[in-house]
Each structure stands twice: as structure tokens, then as C-alpha cells.
N, CA, C and O atoms as a GROMACS GRO file, in nm:
protein
  604
    1MET      N    1   2.107  -0.030   2.557
    1MET     CA    2   2.101   0.114   2.559
    1MET      C    3   2.029   0.176   2.500
    1MET      O    4   2.080   0.162   2.389
    2HIS      N    5   1.946   0.236   2.484
    2HIS     CA    6   1.841   0.332   2.393
    2HIS      C    7   1.875   0.473   2.449
    2HIS      O    8   1.866   0.519   2.563
    3SER      N    9   1.930   0.544   2.295
    3SER     CA   10   1.949   0.647   2.292
    3SER      C   11   1.837   0.737   2.228
    3SER      O   12   1.750   0.684   2.159
    4ARG      N   13   1.840   0.885   2.253
    4ARG     CA   14   1.709   0.971   2.177
    4ARG      C   15   1.805   1.037   2.076
    4ARG      O   16   1.925   1.053   2.102
    5SER      N   17   1.742   1.078   1.951
    5SER     CA   18   1.821   1.078   1.842
    5SER      C   19   1.729   1.250   1.842
    5SER      O   20   1.624   1.259   1.906
    6ASN      N   21   1.768   1.339   1.785
    6ASN     CA   22   1.740   1.444   1.736
    6ASN      C   23   1.687   1.463   1.584
    6ASN      O   24   1.742   1.532   1.498
    7ASP      N   25   1.580   1.393   1.571
    7ASP     CA   26   1.576   1.397   1.352
    7ASP      C   27   1.416   1.470   1.337
    7ASP      O   28   1.326   1.413   1.276
    8LEU      N   29   1.397   1.613   1.409
    8LEU     CA   30   1.316   1.669   1.422
    8LEU      C   31   1.298   1.707   1.258
    8LEU      O   32   1.184   1.723   1.216
    9ILE      N   33   1.369   1.715   1.203
    9ILE     CA   34   1.364   1.782   1.078
    9ILE      C   35   1.313   1.666   0.976
    9ILE      O   36   1.245   1.693   0.877
   10LEU      N   37   1.357   1.524   1.012
   10LEU     CA   38   1.289   1.409   0.921
   10LEU      C   39   1.160   1.396   0.975
   10LEU      O   40   1.060   1.386   0.903
   11LYS      N   41   1.155   1.396   1.077
   11LYS     CA   42   0.976   1.373   1.137
   11LYS      C   43   0.890   1.460   1.102
   11LYS      O   44   0.772   1.430   1.085
   12THR      N   45   0.953   1.621   1.082
   12THR     CA   46   0.833   1.742   1.020
   12THR      C   47   0.831   1.677   0.866
   12THR      O   48   0.731   1.610   0.841
   13THR      N   49   0.911   1.687   0.782
   13THR     CA   50   0.938   1.635   0.659
   13THR      C   51   0.840   1.507   0.653
   13THR      O   52   0.739   1.512   0.584
   14THR      N   53   0.874   1.391   0.729
   14THR     CA   54   0.803   1.297   0.708
   14THR      C   55   0.636   1.293   0.670
   14THR      O   56   0.569   1.234   0.585
   15ASN      N   57   0.605   1.398   0.788
   15ASN     CA   58   0.452   1.403   0.798
   15ASN      C   59   0.396   1.462   0.675
   15ASN      O   60   0.310   1.399   0.613
   16ILE      N   61   0.433   1.566   0.639
   16ILE     CA   62   0.395   1.621   0.433
   16ILE      C   63   0.423   1.525   0.347
   16ILE      O   64   0.333   1.501   0.266
   17ILE      N   65   0.565   1.431   0.336
   17ILE     CA   66   0.589   1.388   0.222
   17ILE      C   67   0.519   1.266   0.276
   17ILE      O   68   0.473   1.225   0.170
   18VAL      N   69   0.485   1.191   0.353
   18VAL     CA   70   0.382   1.088   0.318
   18VAL      C   71   0.271   1.116   0.282
   18VAL      O   72   0.225   1.018   0.224
   19PHE      N   73   0.183   1.221   0.287
   19PHE     CA   74   0.069   1.256   0.217
   19PHE      C   75   0.112   1.261   0.090
   19PHE      O   76   0.032   1.198   0.022
   20VAL      N   77   0.185   1.299   0.035
   20VAL     CA   78   0.214   1.336  -0.096
   20VAL      C   79   0.245   1.218  -0.196
   20VAL      O   80   0.221   1.216  -0.316
   21ILE      N   81   0.305   1.119  -0.116
   21ILE     CA   82   0.359   1.015  -0.160
   21ILE      C   83   0.234   0.911  -0.166
   21ILE      O   84   0.222   0.837  -0.263
   22LEU      N   85   0.180   0.910  -0.103
   22LEU     CA   86   0.053   0.832  -0.067
   22LEU      C   87  -0.060   0.901  -0.185
   22LEU      O   88  -0.118   0.825  -0.261
   23ALA      N   89  -0.078   1.015  -0.189
   23ALA     CA   90  -0.123   1.102  -0.321
   23ALA      C   91  -0.097   1.041  -0.461
   23ALA      O   92  -0.181   0.989  -0.533
   24PHE      N   93   0.040   1.059  -0.489
   24PHE     CA   94   0.111   0.989  -0.613
   24PHE      C   95   0.072   0.837  -0.644
   24PHE      O   96   0.062   0.799  -0.760
   25SER      N   97   0.048   0.746  -0.528
   25SER     CA   98   0.078   0.620  -0.524
   25SER      C   99  -0.116   0.581  -0.546
   25SER      O  100  -0.160   0.479  -0.598
   26ILE      N  101  -0.177   0.668  -0.504
   26ILE     CA  102  -0.344   0.666  -0.514
   26ILE      C  103  -0.347   0.678  -0.679
   26ILE      O  104  -0.372   0.583  -0.753
   27ASN      N  105  -0.312   0.834  -0.730
   27ASN     CA  106  -0.292   0.864  -0.847
   27ASN      C  107  -0.257   0.747  -0.953
   27ASN      O  108  -0.330   0.723  -1.049
   28MET      N  109  -0.124   0.667  -0.922
   28MET     CA  110  -0.072   0.565  -1.027
   28MET      C  111  -0.185   0.483  -0.996
   28MET      O  112  -0.231   0.455  -1.106
   29LEU      N  113  -0.253   0.432  -0.912
   29LEU     CA  114  -0.362   0.332  -0.910
   29LEU      C  115  -0.452   0.350  -1.021
   29LEU      O  116  -0.469   0.266  -1.109
   30PHE      N  117  -0.525   0.488  -1.014
   30PHE     CA  118  -0.616   0.476  -1.044
   30PHE      C  119  -0.621   0.503  -1.212
   30PHE      O  120  -0.706   0.459  -1.289
   31SER      N  121  -0.481   0.607  -1.253
   31SER     CA  122  -0.424   0.599  -1.394
   31SER      C  123  -0.397   0.469  -1.474
   31SER      O  124  -0.416   0.453  -1.595
   32GLY      N  125  -0.349   0.377  -1.381
   32GLY     CA  126  -0.335   0.255  -1.443
   32GLY      C  127  -0.382   0.165  -1.570
   32GLY      O  128  -0.311   0.111  -1.655
   33HIS      N  129  -0.522   0.165  -1.555
   33HIS     CA  130  -0.573   0.112  -1.681
   33HIS      C  131  -0.554   0.177  -1.750
   33HIS      O  132  -0.496   0.110  -1.835
   34ASN      N  133  -0.561   0.301  -1.794
   34ASN     CA  134  -0.549   0.396  -1.953
   34ASN      C  135  -0.419   0.475  -1.973
   34ASN      O  136  -0.401   0.554  -2.066
   35ALA      N  137  -0.341   0.451  -1.892
   35ALA     CA  138  -0.207   0.509  -1.876
   35ALA      C  139  -0.093   0.441  -1.793
   35ALA      O  140  -0.124   0.343  -1.726
   36PRO      N  141   0.056   0.492  -1.792
   36PRO     CA  142   0.136   0.422  -1.753
   36PRO      C  143   0.115   0.464  -1.602
   36PRO      O  144   0.102   0.577  -1.555
   37GLY      N  145   0.113   0.314  -1.524
   37GLY     CA  146   0.139   0.316  -1.380
   37GLY      C  147   0.037   0.173  -1.328
   37GLY      O  148   0.063   0.065  -1.381
   38GLY      N  149  -0.026   0.177  -1.271
   38GLY     CA  150  -0.130   0.095  -1.247
   38GLY      C  151  -0.114   0.025  -1.101
   38GLY      O  152  -0.036   0.099  -1.041
   39GLY      N  153  -0.148  -0.075  -1.020
   39GLY     CA  154  -0.131  -0.157  -0.903
   39GLY      C  155  -0.014  -0.183  -0.844
   39GLY      O  156   0.003  -0.159  -0.725
   40PHE      N  157   0.088  -0.240  -0.929
   40PHE     CA  158   0.190  -0.261  -0.909
   40PHE      C  159   0.314  -0.129  -0.876
   40PHE      O  160   0.393  -0.133  -0.782
   41ILE      N  161   0.305  -0.026  -0.969
   41ILE     CA  162   0.389   0.084  -0.929
   41ILE      C  163   0.334   0.184  -0.814
   41ILE      O  164   0.389   0.267  -0.742
   42GLY      N  165   0.190   0.134  -0.832
   42GLY     CA  166   0.118   0.260  -0.693
   42GLY      C  167   0.149   0.178  -0.572
   42GLY      O  168   0.153   0.238  -0.465
   43GLY      N  169   0.174   0.045  -0.575
   43GLY     CA  170   0.183  -0.062  -0.457
   43GLY      C  171   0.336  -0.019  -0.375
   43GLY      O  172   0.372  -0.036  -0.259
   44LEU      N  173   0.393   0.031  -0.471
   44LEU     CA  174   0.571   0.055  -0.437
   44LEU      C  175   0.592   0.163  -0.370
   44LEU      O  176   0.661   0.189  -0.271
   45MET      N  177   0.509   0.237  -0.449
   45MET     CA  178   0.505   0.398  -0.432
   45MET      C  179   0.404   0.409  -0.239
   45MET      O  180   0.438   0.491  -0.153
   46GLY      N  181   0.322   0.338  -0.225
   46GLY     CA  182   0.235   0.335  -0.090
   46GLY      C  183   0.309   0.233   0.020
   46GLY      O  184   0.272   0.220   0.137
   47ALA      N  185   0.418   0.168  -0.040
   47ALA     CA  186   0.503   0.077   0.071
   47ALA      C  187   0.600   0.167   0.095
   47ALA      O  188   0.648   0.157   0.208
   48GLY      N  189   0.650   0.264   0.017
   48GLY     CA  190   0.733   0.344   0.018
   48GLY      C  191   0.692   0.477   0.153
   48GLY      O  192   0.762   0.538   0.235
   49ALA      N  193   0.550   0.476   0.119
   49ALA     CA  194   0.563   0.613   0.204
   49ALA      C  195   0.539   0.557   0.370
   49ALA      O  196   0.565   0.621   0.472
   50PHE      N  197   0.488   0.429   0.362
   50PHE     CA  198   0.474   0.333   0.505
   50PHE      C  199   0.620   0.341   0.543
   50PHE      O  200   0.663   0.413   0.633
   51LEU      N  201   0.693   0.259   0.467
   51LEU     CA  202   0.839   0.257   0.523
   51LEU      C  203   0.896   0.408   0.576
   51LEU      O  204   0.982   0.422   0.664
   52LEU      N  205   0.839   0.502   0.512
   52LEU     CA  206   0.914   0.620   0.499
   52LEU      C  207   0.885   0.682   0.664
   52LEU      O  208   0.964   0.747   0.731
   53LEU      N  209   0.762   0.642   0.700
   53LEU     CA  210   0.702   0.652   0.872
   53LEU      C  211   0.771   0.553   0.981
   53LEU      O  212   0.781   0.580   1.101
   54TYR      N  213   0.814   0.438   0.922
   54TYR     CA  214   0.887   0.326   0.988
   54TYR      C  215   1.030   0.343   1.045
   54TYR      O  216   1.079   0.314   1.154
   55VAL      N  217   1.091   0.411   0.909
   55VAL     CA  218   1.247   0.466   0.958
   55VAL      C  219   1.228   0.611   1.038
   55VAL      O  220   1.323   0.645   1.108
   56SER      N  221   1.114   0.697   1.031
   56SER     CA  222   1.114   0.822   1.110
   56SER      C  223   1.103   0.785   1.214
   56SER      O  224   1.208   0.766   1.276
   57TYR      N  225   0.988   0.761   1.272
   57TYR     CA  226   0.947   0.754   1.356
   57TYR      C  227   0.965   0.592   1.450
   57TYR      O  228   0.927   0.590   1.567
   58GLY      N  229   1.017   0.483   1.394
   58GLY     CA  230   1.025   0.347   1.439
   58GLY      C  231   0.924   0.261   1.458
   58GLY      O  232   0.810   0.305   1.474
   59LEU      N  233   0.951   0.111   1.460
   59LEU     CA  234   0.823   0.012   1.474
   59LEU      C  235   0.732   0.032   1.561
   59LEU      O  236   0.614   0.019   1.528
   60GLN      N  237   0.776   0.079   1.727
   60GLN     CA  238   0.630   0.029   1.801
   60GLN      C  239   0.560   0.177   1.779
   60GLN      O  240   0.442   0.166   1.743
   61PRO      N  241   0.602   0.295   1.791
   61PRO     CA  242   0.548   0.425   1.765
   61PRO      C  243   0.415   0.411   1.590
   61PRO      O  244   0.316   0.481   1.570
   62VAL      N  245   0.459   0.320   1.517
   62VAL     CA  246   0.405   0.328   1.405
   62VAL      C  247   0.300   0.220   1.425
   62VAL      O  248   0.181   0.233   1.394
   63HIS      N  249   0.354   0.110   1.481
   63HIS     CA  250   0.210  -0.011   1.489
   63HIS      C  251   0.122   0.080   1.590
   63HIS      O  252   0.001   0.089   1.572
   64ARG      N  253   0.176   0.136   1.680
   64ARG     CA  254   0.062   0.174   1.783
   64ARG      C  255  -0.044   0.314   1.709
   64ARG      O  256  -0.162   0.316   1.743
   65ILE      N  257  -0.004   0.399   1.632
   65ILE     CA  258  -0.098   0.477   1.544
   65ILE      C  259  -0.151   0.397   1.403
   65ILE      O  260  -0.268   0.421   1.371
   66LEU      N  261  -0.080   0.313   1.326
   66LEU     CA  262  -0.163   0.272   1.258
   66LEU      C  263  -0.116   0.082   1.240
   66LEU      O  264  -0.020   0.030   1.183
   67PRO      N  265  -0.232   0.018   1.318
   67PRO     CA  266  -0.202  -0.103   1.350
   67PRO      C  267  -0.288  -0.148   1.211
   67PRO      O  268  -0.409  -0.143   1.191
   68ILE      N  269  -0.188  -0.190   1.133
   68ILE     CA  270  -0.215  -0.237   1.019
   68ILE      C  271  -0.136  -0.393   1.001
   68ILE      O  272  -0.015  -0.415   0.990
   69ASN      N  273  -0.246  -0.487   1.004
   69ASN     CA  274  -0.156  -0.608   0.938
   69ASN      C  275  -0.145  -0.646   0.844
   69ASN      O  276  -0.242  -0.709   0.803
   70PHE      N  277  -0.026  -0.635   0.752
   70PHE     CA  278  -0.002  -0.663   0.645
   70PHE      C  279  -0.033  -0.782   0.588
   70PHE      O  280  -0.045  -0.778   0.466
   71THR      N  281  -0.051  -0.901   0.647
   71THR     CA  282  -0.038  -1.026   0.578
   71THR      C  283  -0.178  -1.025   0.577
   71THR      O  284  -0.202  -1.120   0.502
   72HIS      N  285  -0.310  -0.968   0.620
   72HIS     CA  286  -0.452  -0.933   0.583
   72HIS      C  287  -0.429  -0.882   0.476
   72HIS      O  288  -0.462  -0.943   0.375
   73MET      N  289  -0.362  -0.748   0.466
   73MET     CA  290  -0.366  -0.678   0.335
   73MET      C  291  -0.335  -0.782   0.193
   73MET      O  292  -0.400  -0.779   0.088
   74ILE      N  293  -0.232  -0.861   0.222
   74ILE     CA  294  -0.209  -0.941   0.118
   74ILE      C  295  -0.343  -1.060   0.066
   74ILE      O  296  -0.386  -1.088  -0.046
   75ALA      N  297  -0.368  -1.094   0.159
   75ALA     CA  298  -0.476  -1.204   0.151
   75ALA      C  299  -0.619  -1.073   0.080
   75ALA      O  300  -0.680  -1.090  -0.025
   76ALA      N  301  -0.626  -1.030   0.114
   76ALA     CA  302  -0.744  -0.906   0.051
   76ALA      C  303  -0.705  -0.879  -0.074
   76ALA      O  304  -0.781  -0.895  -0.170
   77GLY      N  305  -0.589  -0.836  -0.087
   77GLY     CA  306  -0.569  -0.802  -0.221
   77GLY      C  307  -0.553  -0.939  -0.342
   77GLY      O  308  -0.590  -0.920  -0.458
   78LEU      N  309  -0.507  -1.045  -0.309
   78LEU     CA  310  -0.486  -1.160  -0.368
   78LEU      C  311  -0.633  -1.223  -0.427
   78LEU      O  312  -0.669  -1.267  -0.536
   79MET      N  313  -0.710  -1.198  -0.265
   79MET     CA  314  -0.851  -1.253  -0.320
   79MET      C  315  -0.942  -1.115  -0.416
   79MET      O  316  -1.004  -1.142  -0.519
   80ILE      N  317  -0.936  -1.000  -0.370
   80ILE     CA  318  -1.002  -0.913  -0.494
   80ILE      C  319  -0.942  -0.949  -0.638
   80ILE      O  320  -1.028  -0.962  -0.725
   81ALA      N  321  -0.802  -0.968  -0.679
   81ALA     CA  322  -0.738  -1.001  -0.799
   81ALA      C  323  -0.816  -1.147  -0.845
   81ALA      O  324  -0.864  -1.154  -0.958
   82ILE      N  325  -0.824  -1.251  -0.761
   82ILE     CA  326  -0.877  -1.350  -0.811
   82ILE      C  327  -1.031  -1.362  -0.823
   82ILE      O  328  -1.081  -1.437  -0.907
   83LEU      N  329  -1.110  -1.283  -0.732
   83LEU     CA  330  -1.248  -1.289  -0.753
   83LEU      C  331  -1.271  -1.191  -0.909
   83LEU      O  332  -1.369  -1.222  -0.976
   84THR      N  333  -1.201  -1.102  -0.951
   84THR     CA  334  -1.181  -1.019  -1.077
   84THR      C  335  -1.176  -1.126  -1.198
   84THR      O  336  -1.248  -1.131  -1.297
   85GLY      N  337  -1.083  -1.198  -1.165
   85GLY     CA  338  -1.080  -1.285  -1.319
   85GLY      C  339  -1.180  -1.386  -1.288
   85GLY      O  340  -1.243  -1.408  -1.390
   86ALA      N  341  -1.219  -1.453  -1.195
   86ALA     CA  342  -1.347  -1.528  -1.144
   86ALA      C  343  -1.470  -1.508  -1.242
   86ALA      O  344  -1.538  -1.581  -1.314
   87GLY      N  345  -1.462  -1.332  -1.198
   87GLY     CA  346  -1.584  -1.271  -1.228
   87GLY      C  347  -1.609  -1.282  -1.406
   87GLY      O  348  -1.721  -1.282  -1.457
   88SER      N  349  -1.509  -1.289  -1.466
   88SER     CA  350  -1.530  -1.309  -1.593
   88SER      C  351  -1.599  -1.467  -1.656
   88SER      O  352  -1.679  -1.477  -1.749
   89PHE      N  353  -1.545  -1.573  -1.578
   89PHE     CA  354  -1.612  -1.696  -1.636
   89PHE      C  355  -1.767  -1.673  -1.581
   89PHE      O  356  -1.855  -1.716  -1.655
   90VAL      N  357  -1.799  -1.620  -1.483
   90VAL     CA  358  -1.995  -1.613  -1.474
   90VAL      C  359  -2.006  -1.554  -1.585
   90VAL      O  360  -2.074  -1.634  -1.649
   91LEU      N  361  -1.988  -1.472  -1.648
   91LEU     CA  362  -2.000  -1.382  -1.803
   91LEU      C  363  -1.996  -1.465  -1.922
   91LEU      O  364  -2.064  -1.456  -2.024
   92GLY      N  365  -1.896  -1.556  -1.887
   92GLY     CA  366  -1.840  -1.657  -2.016
   92GLY      C  367  -1.765  -1.607  -2.097
   92GLY      O  368  -1.770  -1.637  -2.216
   93VAL      N  369  -1.695  -1.535  -2.058
   93VAL     CA  370  -1.559  -1.479  -2.143
   93VAL      C  371  -1.392  -1.578  -2.048
   93VAL      O  372  -1.371  -1.639  -1.943
   94PRO      N  373  -1.321  -1.540  -2.158
   94PRO     CA  374  -1.214  -1.582  -2.103
   94PRO      C  375  -1.154  -1.517  -1.958
   94PRO      O  376  -1.180  -1.400  -1.933
   95PHE      N  377  -1.080  -1.589  -1.873
   95PHE     CA  378  -1.036  -1.574  -1.770
   95PHE      C  379  -0.952  -1.435  -1.766
   95PHE      O  380  -0.867  -1.417  -1.853
   96LEU      N  381  -0.976  -1.323  -1.652
   96LEU     CA  382  -0.964  -1.174  -1.686
   96LEU      C  383  -0.966  -1.064  -1.800
   96LEU      O  384  -0.905  -0.960  -1.823
   97SER      N  385  -1.047  -1.125  -1.848
   97SER     CA  386  -1.127  -1.055  -1.986
   97SER      C  387  -1.175  -0.885  -1.921
   97SER      O  388  -1.251  -0.866  -1.826
   98HIS      N  389  -1.119  -0.800  -1.989
   98HIS     CA  390  -1.188  -0.683  -1.938
   98HIS      C  391  -1.298  -0.647  -1.986
   98HIS      O  392  -1.346  -0.694  -2.090
   99SER      N  393  -1.365  -0.533  -1.893
   99SER     CA  394  -1.485  -0.490  -1.946
   99SER      C  395  -1.533  -0.369  -1.874
   99SER      O  396  -1.529  -0.361  -1.751
  100PHE      N  397  -1.594  -0.241  -1.978
  100PHE     CA  398  -1.613  -0.156  -1.891
  100PHE      C  399  -1.724  -0.055  -1.931
  100PHE      O  400  -1.765  -0.049  -2.047
  101GLY      N  401  -1.769   0.023  -1.835
  101GLY     CA  402  -1.875   0.105  -1.883
  101GLY      C  403  -1.916   0.265  -1.810
  101GLY      O  404  -1.847   0.322  -1.726
  102TYR      N  405  -1.983   0.292  -1.840
  102TYR     CA  406  -1.973   0.501  -1.832
  102TYR      C  407  -2.092   0.465  -1.733
  102TYR      O  408  -2.168   0.371  -1.758
  103PHE      N  409  -2.106   0.562  -1.595
  103PHE     CA  410  -2.177   0.559  -1.561
  103PHE      C  411  -2.204   0.693  -1.481
  103PHE      O  412  -2.117   0.772  -1.442
  104GLN      N  413  -2.339   0.704  -1.464
  104GLN     CA  414  -2.347   0.882  -1.427
  104GLN      C  415  -2.325   0.855  -1.250
  104GLN      O  416  -2.396   0.774  -1.190
  105LEU      N  417  -2.220   0.936  -1.181
  105LEU     CA  418  -2.206   0.883  -1.010
  105LEU      C  419  -2.208   1.057  -0.973
  105LEU      O  420  -2.163   1.157  -1.029
  106PRO      N  421  -2.288   1.028  -0.841
  106PRO     CA  422  -2.297   1.182  -0.771
  106PRO      C  423  -2.178   1.230  -0.790
  106PRO      O  424  -2.093   1.158  -0.843
  107LEU      N  425  -2.153   1.340  -0.759
  107LEU     CA  426  -2.050   1.453  -0.757
  107LEU      C  427  -1.942   1.425  -0.882
  107LEU      O  428  -1.881   1.513  -0.943
  108LEU      N  429  -1.936   1.334  -0.896
  108LEU     CA  430  -1.804   1.252  -1.041
  108LEU      C  431  -1.894   1.348  -1.162
  108LEU      O  432  -1.869   1.452  -1.222
  109GLY      N  433  -1.994   1.263  -1.160
  109GLY     CA  434  -2.050   1.288  -1.337
  109GLY      C  435  -2.049   1.166  -1.410
  109GLY      O  436  -2.042   1.059  -1.349
  110LYS      N  437  -2.056   1.171  -1.562
  110LYS     CA  438  -1.993   1.042  -1.626
  110LYS      C  439  -1.873   0.986  -1.587
  110LYS      O  440  -1.775   1.059  -1.572
  111THR      N  441  -1.867   0.872  -1.567
  111THR     CA  442  -1.742   0.855  -1.511
  111THR      C  443  -1.763   0.716  -1.541
  111THR      O  444  -1.868   0.655  -1.526
  112GLU      N  445  -1.581   0.642  -1.616
  112GLU     CA  446  -1.607   0.520  -1.687
  112GLU      C  447  -1.543   0.428  -1.599
  112GLU      O  448  -1.425   0.434  -1.563
  113LEU      N  449  -1.631   0.338  -1.563
  113LEU     CA  450  -1.553   0.205  -1.440
  113LEU      C  451  -1.516   0.075  -1.511
  113LEU      O  452  -1.603   0.021  -1.579
  114ALA      N  453  -1.425   0.033  -1.504
  114ALA     CA  454  -1.359  -0.080  -1.554
  114ALA      C  455  -1.368  -0.197  -1.444
  114ALA      O  456  -1.414  -0.178  -1.332
  115THR      N  457  -1.315  -0.336  -1.495
  115THR     CA  458  -1.288  -0.441  -1.426
  115THR      C  459  -1.157  -0.420  -1.382
  115THR      O  460  -1.123  -0.453  -1.269
  116ALA      N  461  -1.084  -0.370  -1.460
  116ALA     CA  462  -0.913  -0.360  -1.471
  116ALA      C  463  -0.885  -0.306  -1.339
  116ALA      O  464  -0.799  -0.360  -1.268
  117MET      N  465  -0.971  -0.171  -1.287
  117MET     CA  466  -0.958  -0.134  -1.181
  117MET      C  467  -0.936  -0.204  -1.045
  117MET      O  468  -0.857  -0.191  -0.952
  118LEU      N  469  -1.060  -0.300  -1.079
  118LEU     CA  470  -1.044  -0.387  -0.912
  118LEU      C  471  -0.944  -0.462  -0.933
  118LEU      O  472  -0.882  -0.492  -0.831
  119PHE      N  473  -0.903  -0.506  -1.035
  119PHE     CA  474  -0.789  -0.630  -1.054
  119PHE      C  475  -0.648  -0.523  -1.004
  119PHE      O  476  -0.574  -0.566  -0.915
  120ASP      N  477  -0.621  -0.401  -1.060
  120ASP     CA  478  -0.540  -0.306  -1.024
  120ASP      C  479  -0.564  -0.300  -0.862
  120ASP      O  480  -0.471  -0.305  -0.781
  121LEU      N  481  -0.658  -0.292  -0.838
  121LEU     CA  482  -0.647  -0.277  -0.652
  121LEU      C  483  -0.627  -0.383  -0.570
  121LEU      O  484  -0.602  -0.373  -0.450
  122GLY      N  485  -0.633  -0.459  -0.616
  122GLY     CA  486  -0.585  -0.612  -0.526
  122GLY      C  487  -0.450  -0.631  -0.568
  122GLY      O  488  -0.380  -0.681  -0.479
  123VAL      N  489  -0.386  -0.604  -0.687
  123VAL     CA  490  -0.246  -0.591  -0.714
  123VAL      C  491  -0.180  -0.489  -0.585
  123VAL      O  492  -0.109  -0.525  -0.491
  124TYR      N  493  -0.226  -0.364  -0.614
  124TYR     CA  494  -0.164  -0.275  -0.495
  124TYR      C  495  -0.173  -0.311  -0.393
  124TYR      O  496  -0.071  -0.307  -0.325
  125LEU      N  497  -0.304  -0.366  -0.329
  125LEU     CA  498  -0.262  -0.439  -0.173
  125LEU      C  499  -0.208  -0.529  -0.202
  125LEU      O  500  -0.103  -0.505  -0.143
  126THR      N  501  -0.192  -0.625  -0.250
  126THR     CA  502  -0.096  -0.770  -0.247
  126THR      C  503   0.016  -0.681  -0.231
  126THR      O  504   0.060  -0.677  -0.115
  127VAL      N  505   0.095  -0.584  -0.343
  127VAL     CA  506   0.224  -0.538  -0.350
  127VAL      C  507   0.264  -0.436  -0.216
  127VAL      O  508   0.379  -0.411  -0.182
  128ILE      N  509   0.165  -0.394  -0.164
  128ILE     CA  510   0.168  -0.306  -0.044
  128ILE      C  511   0.230  -0.406   0.089
  128ILE      O  512   0.334  -0.387   0.151
  129GLY      N  513   0.143  -0.503   0.108
  129GLY     CA  514   0.134  -0.608   0.208
  129GLY      C  515   0.276  -0.705   0.165
  129GLY      O  516   0.364  -0.707   0.251
  130VAL      N  517   0.292  -0.755   0.087
  130VAL     CA  518   0.417  -0.859   0.065
  130VAL      C  519   0.528  -0.733   0.048
  130VAL      O  520   0.629  -0.797   0.076
  131THR      N  521   0.573  -0.600   0.022
  131THR     CA  522   0.689  -0.531   0.056
  131THR      C  523   0.656  -0.513   0.215
  131THR      O  524   0.745  -0.565   0.283
  132MET      N  525   0.572  -0.465   0.280
  132MET     CA  526   0.595  -0.431   0.405
  132MET      C  527   0.622  -0.547   0.503
  132MET      O  528   0.681  -0.523   0.608
  133THR      N  529   0.579  -0.678   0.469
  133THR     CA  530   0.593  -0.778   0.507
  133THR      C  531   0.749  -0.813   0.520
  133THR      O  532   0.809  -0.825   0.627
  134ILE      N  533   0.795  -0.826   0.415
  134ILE     CA  534   0.943  -0.855   0.405
  134ILE      C  535   1.027  -0.786   0.456
  134ILE      O  536   1.139  -0.828   0.487
  135ILE      N  537   0.979  -0.645   0.476
  135ILE     CA  538   1.068  -0.538   0.523
  135ILE      C  539   1.089  -0.531   0.646
  135ILE      O  540   1.199  -0.524   0.701
  136LEU      N  541   0.947  -0.532   0.711
  136LEU     CA  542   0.938  -0.548   0.852
  136LEU      C  543   0.972  -0.660   0.929
  136LEU      O  544   0.998  -0.648   1.048
  137SER      N  545   0.975  -0.799   0.855
  137SER     CA  546   1.022  -0.869   0.941
  137SER      C  547   1.189  -0.875   0.942
  137SER      O  548   1.246  -0.945   1.026
  138ILE      N  549   1.237  -0.826   0.879
  138ILE     CA  550   1.367  -0.820   0.808
  138ILE      C  551   1.405  -0.690   0.935
  138ILE      O  552   1.523  -0.684   0.969
  139ALA      N  553   1.327  -0.613   0.986
  139ALA     CA  554   1.373  -0.503   1.087
  139ALA      C  555   1.352  -0.551   1.222
  139ALA      O  556   1.415  -0.505   1.318
  140GLU      N  557   1.234  -0.675   1.237
  140GLU     CA  558   1.229  -0.698   1.346
  140GLU      C  559   1.298  -0.799   1.370
  140GLU      O  560   1.306  -0.806   1.493
  141ASP      N  561   1.375  -0.916   1.305
  141ASP     CA  562   1.489  -0.980   1.340
  141ASP      C  563   1.608  -0.885   1.398
  141ASP      O  564   1.688  -0.904   1.490
  142LYS      N  565   1.594  -0.810   1.335
  142LYS     CA  566   1.744  -0.704   1.353
  142LYS      C  567   1.727  -0.692   1.480
  142LYS      O  568   1.819  -0.733   1.550
  143ILE      N  569   1.605  -0.634   1.546
  143ILE     CA  570   1.571  -0.583   1.658
  143ILE      C  571   1.596  -0.682   1.748
  143ILE      O  572   1.656  -0.650   1.851
  144GLU      N  573   1.561  -0.810   1.731
  144GLU     CA  574   1.549  -0.927   1.819
  144GLU      C  575   1.707  -0.978   1.837
  144GLU      O  576   1.752  -1.017   1.945
  145LYS      N  577   1.766  -0.971   1.741
  145LYS     CA  578   1.916  -0.978   1.722
  145LYS      C  579   1.975  -0.871   1.842
  145LYS      O  580   2.026  -0.909   1.948
  146GLU      N  581   1.958  -0.743   1.804
  146GLU     CA  582   2.043  -0.638   1.891
  146GLU      C  583   2.014  -0.685   2.042
  146GLU      O  584   2.098  -0.684   2.133
  147VAL      N  585   1.890  -0.724   2.052
  147VAL     CA  586   1.833  -0.697   2.196
  147VAL      C  587   1.910  -0.835   2.286
  147VAL      O  588   1.956  -0.841   2.400
  148GLY      N  589   1.898  -0.959   2.154
  148GLY     CA  590   1.970  -1.085   2.241
  148GLY      C  591   2.120  -1.045   2.263
  148GLY      O  592   2.177  -1.109   2.352
  149GLU      N  593   2.196  -0.947   2.195
  149GLU     CA  594   2.310  -0.940   2.192
  149GLU      C  595   2.355  -0.839   2.358
  149GLU      O  596   2.454  -0.831   2.431
  150GLY      N  597   2.268  -0.800   2.356
  150GLY     CA  598   2.269  -0.675   2.444
  150GLY      C  599   2.248  -0.781   2.607
  150GLY      O  600   2.249  -0.728   2.718
  151ASN      N  601   2.234  -0.901   2.591
  151ASN     CA  602   2.194  -0.938   2.765
  151ASN      C  603   2.333  -1.033   2.767
  151ASN      O  604   2.364  -1.093   2.870
   0.00000   0.00000   0.00000
């Protein structure tokens, strides 16, 4: 038996709050190598934003709108993190050695670019992927169990 709920306030506020949470998540990612934050906490905040979408709208509508394969996100994050560490071997320095430089970028001007940011990006993607894979697999198991009991 499928019931329709009246959760207009939740859905309306979710549309705004998700973007705010994702903005803070990306801010944490970018500030992490110089200040508190980084890929882990940014990834948890990003997963929280996606989770809010799933709670508000349900699994199927969000899957249709955002067809993200979170297991592929785990693989991409791990690959970025591993390649960042392996890149230090190419330069003949210890594994995961940090290096940085200042570059003149269009629109941004003089900007510091660091290898720690690449590693943080790998951690960020991995944390979102793992967190969402675990939560969605639990939710899908619950739905399958409810459907099985309904028959």
C-alpha cells in the first residue's frame, strides 16, 4: 500500500539547503590543506546533502534525476588518491610528499596549487561514495524486505 505524504515544507527547504550544504562541503574540501577541514569532513557533508535529497524525495526519483553510481565514485576517488601518492615516486621523493607552487590563473590571479588538494579530492570522492553506498544498500534492503512481507 503506497501512501502519499504531504511533506511540502521538507521538499521546499531541501531544495535550498542541499545547495548550502554542498557549498560548505566544497569549501571544506578546498580549505582543508591550509585550515581545518579537508576531504574527509567535506565528503561527509556532501554525503549528508545527498542523503537529505534521498530522505525528502525517495530513492527512485533521486536516482532518475541524479543517476550517480557511487561505487564508481569510490573507484575514482581511490585512483586519484593513489596516483597522487605514486606521483611522488616519479619525482624521487617519499610517498605522499607534498609540494606546491604559485601560478597565474585566468580570473583567479596568483593562486597556490598543491598536491595535497588532489589527495583531498580523492578522499572526498571516496568518502561520499562509501557513505552513500552503505546507506543506500541498507535502504534498498529495507524496501525489499517490506515488499517481500507485503506479498
